[in-house]
CSV table of C-alpha atoms in Angstrom, one decimal:
chain,number,residue,atom,x,y,z
A,13,UNK,CA,0.0,0.0,0.1
A,14,UNK,CA,1.2,3.4,-0.9
A,15,UNK,CA,2.3,5.1,2.2
A,16,UNK,CA,2.2,8.8,0.8
A,17,UNK,CA,-0.9,11.0,1.7
A,18,UNK,CA,-2.0,13.9,-0.2
A,19,UNK,CA,-3.3,16.7,2.2
A,20,UNK,CA,-3.3,20.5,2.4
A,21,UNK,CA,-1.6,22.1,5.2
A,22,UNK,CA,-1.7,25.6,6.6
A,23,UNK,CA,1.4,27.3,7.4
A,24,UNK,CA,3.4,25.4,10.0
A,25,UNK,CA,3.7,26.7,13.7
A,26,UNK,CA,7.0,28.1,15.0
A,27,UNK,CA,7.3,25.3,17.4
A,28,UNK,CA,7.1,22.6,14.9
A,29,UNK,CA,10.2,20.8,13.4
A,30,UNK,CA,11.2,22.2,10.0
A,31,UNK,CA,13.1,20.5,7.4
A,32,UNK,CA,14.5,22.7,4.7
A,33,UNK,CA,15.9,21.5,1.3
A,34,UNK,CA,19.2,22.7,0.5
A,35,UNK,CA,19.6,25.8,-1.9
A,36,UNK,CA,19.8,24.7,-5.6
A,37,UNK,CA,20.1,26.9,-8.6
A,38,UNK,CA,17.0,27.4,-10.8
A,39,UNK,CA,14.7,25.5,-8.7
A,40,UNK,CA,11.4,26.5,-6.9
A,41,UNK,CA,11.7,28.0,-3.6
A,42,UNK,CA,10.3,25.5,-1.2
A,43,UNK,CA,8.3,26.4,1.9
A,44,UNK,CA,8.7,25.3,5.4
A,45,UNK,CA,7.6,21.7,6.2
A,46,UNK,CA,5.8,20.6,9.2
A,47,UNK,CA,5.4,17.5,11.2
A,48,UNK,CA,2.0,15.7,11.4
A,49,UNK,CA,0.5,14.0,14.3
A,50,UNK,CA,0.4,10.3,14.7
A,51,UNK,CA,-2.6,8.2,13.8
A,52,UNK,CA,-5.3,7.4,16.3
A,53,UNK,CA,-3.8,4.0,16.6
A,54,UNK,CA,-0.7,5.4,18.3
A,55,UNK,CA,1.5,4.6,15.2
A,56,UNK,CA,4.5,6.6,14.7
A,57,UNK,CA,4.4,8.7,11.5
A,58,UNK,CA,6.9,11.6,10.8
A,59,UNK,CA,5.3,13.5,7.8
A,60,UNK,CA,7.4,16.1,6.0
A,61,UNK,CA,5.7,18.7,3.9
A,62,UNK,CA,7.4,20.1,0.8
A,63,UNK,CA,5.7,23.2,-0.6
A,64,UNK,CA,6.9,24.7,-4.0
A,65,UNK,CA,6.0,27.8,-5.9
A,66,UNK,CA,5.0,27.1,-9.4
A,67,UNK,CA,5.9,29.7,-12.0
A,68,UNK,CA,4.0,28.2,-14.8
A,69,UNK,CA,1.6,29.9,-17.0
A,70,UNK,CA,-1.3,28.5,-15.1
A,71,UNK,CA,-1.1,31.1,-12.6
A,72,UNK,CA,1.6,30.2,-10.1
A,73,UNK,CA,-0.6,28.1,-7.7
A,74,UNK,CA,1.1,26.8,-4.6
A,75,UNK,CA,1.5,23.1,-4.4
A,76,UNK,CA,1.8,21.0,-1.2
A,77,UNK,CA,2.7,17.4,-0.9
A,78,UNK,CA,3.0,15.3,2.2
A,79,UNK,CA,5.8,12.9,2.4
A,80,UNK,CA,6.1,10.0,4.8
A,81,UNK,CA,9.7,10.4,6.0
A,82,UNK,CA,9.4,7.7,8.6
A,83,UNK,CA,6.6,5.2,7.8
A,84,UNK,CA,4.9,3.3,10.5
A,85,UNK,CA,6.3,-0.2,10.9
A,86,UNK,CA,3.9,-3.0,11.8
A,87,UNK,CA,5.6,-6.2,13.0
A,88,UNK,CA,4.3,-9.5,12.0
A,89,UNK,CA,3.2,-11.1,15.1
A,90,UNK,CA,4.6,-14.6,15.6
A,91,UNK,CA,5.8,-14.8,19.3
A,92,UNK,CA,2.4,-14.6,20.9
A,93,UNK,CA,0.9,-17.4,18.4
A,94,UNK,CA,4.1,-19.5,19.5
A,95,UNK,CA,3.3,-18.8,23.2
A,96,UNK,CA,-0.2,-20.1,22.7
A,97,UNK,CA,1.2,-23.3,20.8
A,98,UNK,CA,3.6,-23.9,23.6
A,99,UNK,CA,0.9,-23.7,26.3
A,100,UNK,CA,-1.4,-25.9,24.5
A,101,UNK,CA,1.2,-28.4,23.8
A,102,UNK,CA,2.3,-28.4,27.4
A,103,UNK,CA,-1.3,-29.0,28.6
A,104,UNK,CA,-1.4,-32.0,26.2
A,105,UNK,CA,1.9,-33.5,27.6
A,106,UNK,CA,0.5,-33.0,31.1
A,107,UNK,CA,-2.5,-34.9,30.3
A,108,UNK,CA,-0.6,-37.6,28.7
A,109,UNK,CA,1.8,-38.0,31.7
A,110,UNK,CA,-1.3,-37.9,34.1
A,111,UNK,CA,-2.8,-40.9,32.5
A,112,UNK,CA,-6.0,-40.8,34.6
A,113,UNK,CA,-7.3,-44.3,33.8
A,114,UNK,CA,-4.2,-45.8,35.4
A,115,UNK,CA,-4.3,-43.8,38.7
A,116,UNK,CA,-8.0,-43.2,39.1
A,117,UNK,CA,-11.2,-45.3,38.7
A,118,UNK,CA,-13.7,-42.6,37.9
A,119,UNK,CA,-12.1,-40.2,35.1
A,120,UNK,CA,-14.1,-37.8,33.1
A,121,UNK,CA,-14.4,-38.5,29.3
A,122,UNK,CA,-12.7,-41.9,29.6
A,123,UNK,CA,-13.1,-42.4,25.8
A,124,UNK,CA,-10.1,-40.1,25.5
A,125,UNK,CA,-7.9,-42.8,26.9
A,126,UNK,CA,-4.9,-41.6,28.8
A,127,UNK,CA,-5.8,-38.1,27.9
A,128,UNK,CA,-9.0,-38.2,30.0
A,129,UNK,CA,-9.5,-35.9,33.0
A,130,UNK,CA,-9.5,-36.4,36.7
A,131,UNK,CA,-12.8,-36.7,38.7
A,132,UNK,CA,-14.7,-33.5,38.8
A,133,UNK,CA,-14.5,-33.5,42.7
A,134,UNK,CA,-10.6,-33.4,42.4
A,135,UNK,CA,-10.1,-31.1,39.6
A,136,UNK,CA,-13.6,-29.3,38.4
A,137,UNK,CA,-11.5,-27.4,35.6
A,138,UNK,CA,-11.2,-30.7,33.7
A,139,UNK,CA,-7.4,-31.3,33.8
A,140,UNK,CA,-4.8,-33.4,35.5
A,141,UNK,CA,-4.0,-34.0,39.1
A,142,UNK,CA,-2.0,-31.8,41.3
A,143,UNK,CA,0.7,-34.4,41.5
A,144,UNK,CA,1.1,-34.2,37.9
A,145,UNK,CA,1.2,-30.5,37.7
A,146,UNK,CA,3.8,-30.6,40.5
A,147,UNK,CA,5.9,-33.0,38.4
A,148,UNK,CA,5.7,-30.8,35.3
A,149,UNK,CA,6.9,-27.7,37.3
A,150,UNK,CA,4.2,-26.0,39.2
A,151,UNK,CA,4.8,-23.2,41.7
A,152,UNK,CA,5.6,-24.9,45.0
A,153,UNK,CA,7.2,-22.6,47.6
A,154,UNK,CA,8.4,-25.6,49.7
A,155,UNK,CA,10.6,-26.8,46.8
A,156,UNK,CA,11.6,-23.3,45.9
A,157,UNK,CA,12.8,-22.5,49.3
A,158,UNK,CA,14.2,-25.9,50.6
A,159,UNK,CA,15.1,-27.7,47.5
A,160,UNK,CA,16.5,-24.6,45.5
A,161,UNK,CA,14.0,-25.1,42.6
A,162,UNK,CA,13.6,-21.4,41.7
A,163,UNK,CA,12.9,-22.4,38.1
A,164,UNK,CA,9.3,-23.3,39.1
A,165,UNK,CA,8.7,-19.6,39.1
A,166,UNK,CA,9.1,-19.5,35.2
A,167,UNK,CA,7.8,-23.0,34.4
A,168,UNK,CA,4.5,-22.6,36.2
A,169,UNK,CA,3.4,-19.8,33.9
A,170,UNK,CA,3.3,-22.5,31.0
A,171,UNK,CA,1.3,-24.8,32.8
A,172,UNK,CA,-2.6,-24.7,33.3
A,173,UNK,CA,-4.9,-26.7,35.6
A,174,UNK,CA,-7.6,-27.6,33.1
A,175,UNK,CA,-9.5,-26.9,29.8
A,176,UNK,CA,-11.5,-24.1,31.0
A,177,UNK,CA,-8.4,-22.5,32.7
A,178,UNK,CA,-6.3,-22.7,29.4
A,179,UNK,CA,-9.1,-21.5,27.1
A,180,UNK,CA,-9.8,-18.4,29.1
A,181,UNK,CA,-6.0,-17.5,29.4
A,182,UNK,CA,-5.1,-18.2,25.7
A,183,UNK,CA,-8.2,-16.1,24.4
A,184,UNK,CA,-7.0,-13.2,26.5
A,185,UNK,CA,-3.4,-13.7,25.4
A,186,UNK,CA,-4.4,-13.5,21.7
A,187,UNK,CA,-6.6,-10.6,22.2
A,188,UNK,CA,-4.1,-8.5,24.1
A,189,UNK,CA,-0.8,-9.8,22.9
A,190,UNK,CA,-1.2,-9.8,19.1
A,191,UNK,CA,-1.9,-6.1,18.9
A,192,UNK,CA,1.1,-5.3,21.5
A,193,UNK,CA,3.5,-7.4,19.3
A,194,UNK,CA,2.4,-5.8,16.1
A,195,UNK,CA,3.2,-2.3,17.4
A,196,UNK,CA,6.3,-2.9,19.5
A,197,UNK,CA,7.9,-6.3,18.2
A,198,UNK,CA,8.4,-9.6,19.7
A,199,UNK,CA,11.6,-8.8,21.7
A,200,UNK,CA,10.1,-6.1,24.0
A,201,UNK,CA,6.7,-7.9,24.3
A,202,UNK,CA,8.4,-11.2,25.0
A,203,UNK,CA,10.5,-9.6,27.8
A,204,UNK,CA,7.3,-7.9,29.4
A,205,UNK,CA,5.5,-11.3,29.3
A,206,UNK,CA,8.1,-13.3,30.9
A,207,UNK,CA,9.4,-10.9,33.5
A,208,UNK,CA,5.6,-10.1,34.4
A,209,UNK,CA,5.1,-13.9,34.7
A,210,UNK,CA,8.0,-14.2,37.0
A,211,UNK,CA,6.8,-11.1,39.1
A,212,UNK,CA,3.4,-12.6,39.5
A,213,UNK,CA,5.0,-15.9,40.7
A,214,UNK,CA,7.2,-14.1,43.1
A,215,UNK,CA,4.3,-12.1,44.8
A,216,UNK,CA,2.2,-15.3,44.9
A,217,UNK,CA,4.9,-17.3,46.6
A,218,UNK,CA,5.4,-14.5,49.4
A,219,UNK,CA,1.8,-14.7,50.4
A,220,UNK,CA,0.4,-18.1,49.4
A,221,UNK,CA,2.8,-20.7,50.6
A,222,UNK,CA,0.5,-23.8,50.8
A,223,UNK,CA,-0.3,-26.0,47.8
A,224,UNK,CA,0.8,-25.4,44.1
A,225,UNK,CA,-0.1,-22.8,41.7
A,226,UNK,CA,-0.2,-22.6,37.8
A,227,UNK,CA,-1.3,-20.4,35.0
A,228,UNK,CA,-0.2,-17.6,32.8
A,229,UNK,CA,-2.5,-15.0,34.5
A,230,UNK,CA,0.3,-13.0,36.0
A,231,UNK,CA,2.0,-12.5,32.6
A,232,UNK,CA,-1.3,-11.5,31.1
A,233,UNK,CA,-1.8,-8.9,33.8
A,234,UNK,CA,1.7,-7.8,33.1
A,235,UNK,CA,0.5,-7.0,29.5
A,236,UNK,CA,-2.4,-5.0,30.7
A,237,UNK,CA,-0.2,-3.2,33.1
A,238,UNK,CA,2.2,-2.4,30.1
A,239,UNK,CA,-0.6,-0.9,28.2
A,240,UNK,CA,-1.5,1.4,30.9
A,241,UNK,CA,2.1,2.7,31.5
A,242,UNK,CA,2.6,2.9,27.7
A,243,UNK,CA,-0.4,5.4,27.4
A,244,UNK,CA,0.9,7.3,30.3
A,245,UNK,CA,4.6,7.8,28.9
A,246,UNK,CA,3.5,8.4,25.4
A,247,UNK,CA,0.6,10.6,26.4
A,248,UNK,CA,1.5,13.5,24.0
A,249,UNK,CA,1.0,11.4,20.9
A,250,UNK,CA,-2.4,10.0,21.3
A,251,UNK,CA,-5.7,11.3,20.4
A,252,UNK,CA,-8.9,10.7,22.6
A,253,UNK,CA,-6.4,9.8,25.3
A,254,UNK,CA,-8.6,10.3,28.4
A,255,UNK,CA,-11.4,8.0,26.7
A,256,UNK,CA,-8.5,5.5,26.3
A,257,UNK,CA,-7.4,5.8,29.8
A,258,UNK,CA,-10.5,5.4,31.4
A,259,UNK,CA,-11.5,2.4,29.5
A,260,UNK,CA,-8.3,0.7,30.2
A,261,UNK,CA,-8.5,1.4,33.9
A,262,UNK,CA,-12.0,0.1,33.8
A,263,UNK,CA,-10.9,-3.3,32.2
A,264,UNK,CA,-8.0,-3.7,34.8
A,265,UNK,CA,-10.3,-3.0,37.7
A,266,UNK,CA,-12.9,-5.6,36.5
A,267,UNK,CA,-10.3,-8.2,36.0
A,268,UNK,CA,-8.6,-7.5,39.5
A,269,UNK,CA,-12.0,-7.6,41.1
A,270,UNK,CA,-12.6,-11.2,39.7
A,271,UNK,CA,-9.4,-12.1,41.7
A,272,UNK,CA,-11.3,-11.4,44.9
A,273,UNK,CA,-13.2,-14.7,44.6
A,274,UNK,CA,-12.1,-17.7,46.5
A,275,UNK,CA,-9.7,-20.3,44.8
A,276,UNK,CA,-8.2,-17.5,42.5
A,277,UNK,CA,-4.6,-16.4,43.0
A,278,UNK,CA,-4.9,-12.7,43.0
A,279,UNK,CA,-1.5,-12.1,44.2
A,280,UNK,CA,-0.1,-13.4,41.0
A,281,UNK,CA,-2.4,-11.0,39.1
A,282,UNK,CA,-1.2,-8.0,41.3
A,283,UNK,CA,2.4,-9.0,41.0
A,284,UNK,CA,2.3,-9.5,37.3
A,285,UNK,CA,0.4,-6.2,36.8
A,286,UNK,CA,2.8,-4.1,38.9
A,287,UNK,CA,5.8,-5.8,37.0
A,288,UNK,CA,4.4,-4.9,33.7
A,289,UNK,CA,3.3,-1.4,34.5
A,290,UNK,CA,7.0,-0.6,35.4
A,291,UNK,CA,8.2,-2.7,32.1
A,292,UNK,CA,6.0,-0.5,30.1
A,293,UNK,CA,7.9,2.6,31.1
A,294,UNK,CA,11.1,0.9,30.3
A,295,UNK,CA,10.4,-0.9,27.0
A,296,UNK,CA,7.3,0.8,25.5
A,297,UNK,CA,8.6,4.3,25.2
A,298,UNK,CA,7.9,6.2,22.0
A,299,UNK,CA,9.6,9.5,20.6
A,300,UNK,CA,7.7,12.4,21.2
A,301,UNK,CA,5.5,14.2,18.6
A,302,UNK,CA,7.6,16.3,16.3
A,303,UNK,CA,10.9,14.4,16.5
A,304,UNK,CA,12.4,13.7,13.1
A,305,UNK,CA,15.1,11.2,12.9
A,306,UNK,CA,18.0,12.4,10.7
A,307,UNK,CA,18.5,9.1,9.2
A,308,UNK,CA,14.9,9.5,7.7
A,309,UNK,CA,15.4,12.9,6.2
A,310,UNK,CA,15.6,12.8,2.4
A,311,UNK,CA,18.8,13.5,0.9
A,312,UNK,CA,19.4,17.2,0.3
A,313,UNK,CA,17.3,18.2,3.3
A,314,UNK,CA,18.6,19.6,6.6
A,315,UNK,CA,16.7,19.7,9.9
A,316,UNK,CA,16.3,23.5,10.9
A,317,UNK,CA,15.0,22.9,14.4
A,318,UNK,CA,15.3,19.5,16.0
A,319,UNK,CA,13.4,18.2,18.8
A,320,UNK,CA,14.9,15.8,21.3
A,321,UNK,CA,13.8,12.2,20.9
A,322,UNK,CA,12.1,12.0,24.1
A,323,UNK,CA,10.6,14.4,26.7
A,324,UNK,CA,12.3,14.7,30.0
A,325,UNK,CA,9.4,13.2,32.0
A,326,UNK,CA,9.8,10.0,29.8
A,327,UNK,CA,13.3,9.8,30.9
A,328,UNK,CA,12.5,10.2,34.5
A,329,UNK,CA,9.7,7.5,34.4
A,330,UNK,CA,12.3,5.3,32.7
A,331,UNK,CA,14.9,5.7,35.2
A,332,UNK,CA,12.5,5.4,38.3
A,333,UNK,CA,10.7,2.3,37.0
A,334,UNK,CA,13.7,0.5,36.3
A,335,UNK,CA,15.1,1.2,39.8
A,336,UNK,CA,11.9,0.1,41.4
A,337,UNK,CA,11.6,-3.0,39.2
A,338,UNK,CA,15.1,-4.1,40.0
A,339,UNK,CA,14.9,-3.4,43.6
A,340,UNK,CA,11.4,-4.9,44.0
A,341,UNK,CA,12.4,-8.3,42.4
A,342,UNK,CA,15.6,-8.5,44.2
A,343,UNK,CA,14.2,-7.9,47.6
A,344,UNK,CA,11.3,-10.2,46.9
A,345,UNK,CA,13.7,-13.2,45.9
A,346,UNK,CA,15.8,-12.5,49.0
A,347,UNK,CA,12.6,-12.5,51.4
A,348,UNK,CA,11.4,-15.7,49.5
A,349,UNK,CA,14.5,-17.7,49.9
A,350,UNK,CA,14.6,-16.9,53.5
A,351,UNK,CA,11.1,-18.3,54.0
A,352,UNK,CA,9.5,-15.2,54.7
A,353,UNK,CA,5.6,-15.1,54.6
A,354,UNK,CA,4.5,-11.6,54.2
A,355,UNK,CA,0.9,-12.4,55.7
A,356,UNK,CA,2.8,-12.4,59.0
A,357,UNK,CA,3.9,-8.8,58.4
A,358,UNK,CA,0.7,-7.7,56.8
A,359,UNK,CA,-2.6,-8.7,58.7
A,360,UNK,CA,-4.9,-7.4,56.0
A,361,UNK,CA,-3.1,-8.4,52.8
A,362,UNK,CA,-5.1,-11.6,52.5
A,363,UNK,CA,-8.2,-9.4,51.5
A,364,UNK,CA,-6.5,-8.7,48.2
A,365,UNK,CA,-6.8,-12.3,47.1
A,366,UNK,CA,-10.2,-13.2,48.6
A,367,UNK,CA,-12.9,-11.2,50.4
A,368,UNK,CA,-15.3,-13.4,52.4
A,369,UNK,CA,-19.0,-13.1,51.9
A,370,UNK,CA,-22.1,-14.9,53.0
A,371,UNK,CA,-22.0,-17.0,49.8
A,372,UNK,CA,-18.5,-18.1,50.2
A,373,UNK,CA,-15.5,-18.6,52.7
A,374,UNK,CA,-12.0,-17.6,52.0
A,375,UNK,CA,-10.6,-20.1,54.6
A,376,UNK,CA,-8.8,-23.1,53.2
A,377,UNK,CA,-9.8,-26.4,53.9
A,378,UNK,CA,-7.9,-27.7,56.9
A,379,UNK,CA,-5.7,-30.7,56.4
A,380,UNK,CA,-5.2,-33.4,59.0
A,381,UNK,CA,-2.8,-36.2,58.8
A,382,UNK,CA,-1.7,-39.0,61.0
A,383,UNK,CA,2.2,-39.2,61.4
A,384,UNK,CA,4.4,-42.1,62.2
A,385,UNK,CA,8.2,-41.8,62.5
A,386,UNK,CA,10.6,-44.6,61.8
A,387,UNK,CA,14.2,-43.3,62.4
A,388,UNK,CA,14.6,-40.7,59.7
A,389,UNK,CA,11.5,-41.6,57.8
A,390,UNK,CA,8.2,-39.8,58.2
A,391,UNK,CA,5.1,-41.6,57.3
A,392,UNK,CA,1.8,-39.3,56.8
A,393,UNK,CA,-1.8,-40.6,56.3
A,394,UNK,CA,-4.2,-37.9,55.1
A,395,UNK,CA,-7.5,-38.4,57.4
A,396,UNK,CA,-9.8,-37.0,54.7
A,397,UNK,CA,-8.8,-39.1,51.8
A,398,UNK,CA,-6.7,-41.9,53.1
A,399,UNK,CA,-3.6,-41.2,51.0
A,400,UNK,CA,-0.2,-41.9,52.5
A,401,UNK,CA,3.2,-40.8,51.9
A,402,UNK,CA,6.8,-41.5,53.2
A,403,UNK,CA,9.2,-38.6,53.6
A,404,UNK,CA,13.0,-38.5,54.6
A,405,UNK,CA,13.4,-36.4,57.8
A,406,UNK,CA,16.1,-33.7,57.3
A,407,UNK,CA,15.4,-31.1,60.1
A,408,UNK,CA,11.8,-30.4,59.0
A,409,UNK,CA,9.8,-28.3,61.5
A,410,UNK,CA,6.1,-28.4,62.2
A,411,UNK,CA,5.3,-25.9,59.5
A,412,UNK,CA,7.0,-27.8,56.7
A,413,UNK,CA,5.1,-31.0,57.9
A,414,UNK,CA,1.9,-29.2,57.8
A,415,UNK,CA,3.0,-28.3,54.2
A,416,UNK,CA,3.5,-31.9,53.3
A,417,UNK,CA,0.1,-32.9,54.9
A,418,UNK,CA,-1.6,-30.1,53.0
A,419,UNK,CA,-0.3,-31.4,49.8
A,420,UNK,CA,-1.2,-34.9,50.5
A,421,UNK,CA,-4.8,-34.0,51.1
A,422,UNK,CA,-5.2,-31.7,48.2
């Protein structure tokens, strides 16, 4: 598609950047070019107006032509589709490893063979067992802290608890991620996705230390957070900016409010959102309106009044966000590896993940186990489901034994 646009432009303002052609003999005297605003989609367009005097017999009418000096670049999205494919593939692999008919007598959709689902009372999302997800790399604070398996903070964002879970997350990823990758490219959006997912896992681990957790929700909320900060830091180049800001805030609030329901890890959502919000100031910064890159100026033209690439407030937001992000992730990891539970230091924070009402309770079902010690071996039997497990004793305290019991009964 031809990127040139024919348009009539009035005399440029003095504050606009001006690009003059160099003087040439016997050539029409060009007027001052002006810079056009970006499109409503936020795509960068630097447009140069070349005005010439016509000395022909037709009356010397002025002609103006708008040249696209820096055409908008739309990236071809491939990383987000690859992420979707990887998530679906890993879900199928987890179902294959789960092999419900071999381990349970009441599987859902048994005609699927080893891809059939765990009983609804065990997993209502139509998916594998908790033991399979843990084997695949689910977020498990006990293993991270005591067995140094920090890699679970990344692997857990590629796993999903069931069909309903993965359908909701992948649909959201396509709707949000494709447009962002088209505008900013796979490198920046890929980094926002992965670092936000890690940030969500970190906050979840600091507040929810029993059971396991899986899902890409933290990374998805990171993309939402980056959209908000991108709008703020590039505020001057957008049209209808206030309406876009209010709409985006409304969507974010609704999604965070859904996390107040029981059995939803809203701490992962909040951690991912905060990480993505800071990353947007770092990775998704755009040049200010009126900036003309010298490498995109046509040969024979000079920039008479050059604006800096970014505004001062953009540099301030970039620096502050980078410092806060690095400091937050570093301090959070140190606290996690030391076994800190932030609920002990914040008595009201648990309401950020679940608000109790008359319709539901936020209290986790208590797990009770009978324990027998044989030397350095510990045998636990869950009272509610009768499952047993043998564990090697290596200085476990009562809190760690309770975590083992909880996992055995879940």
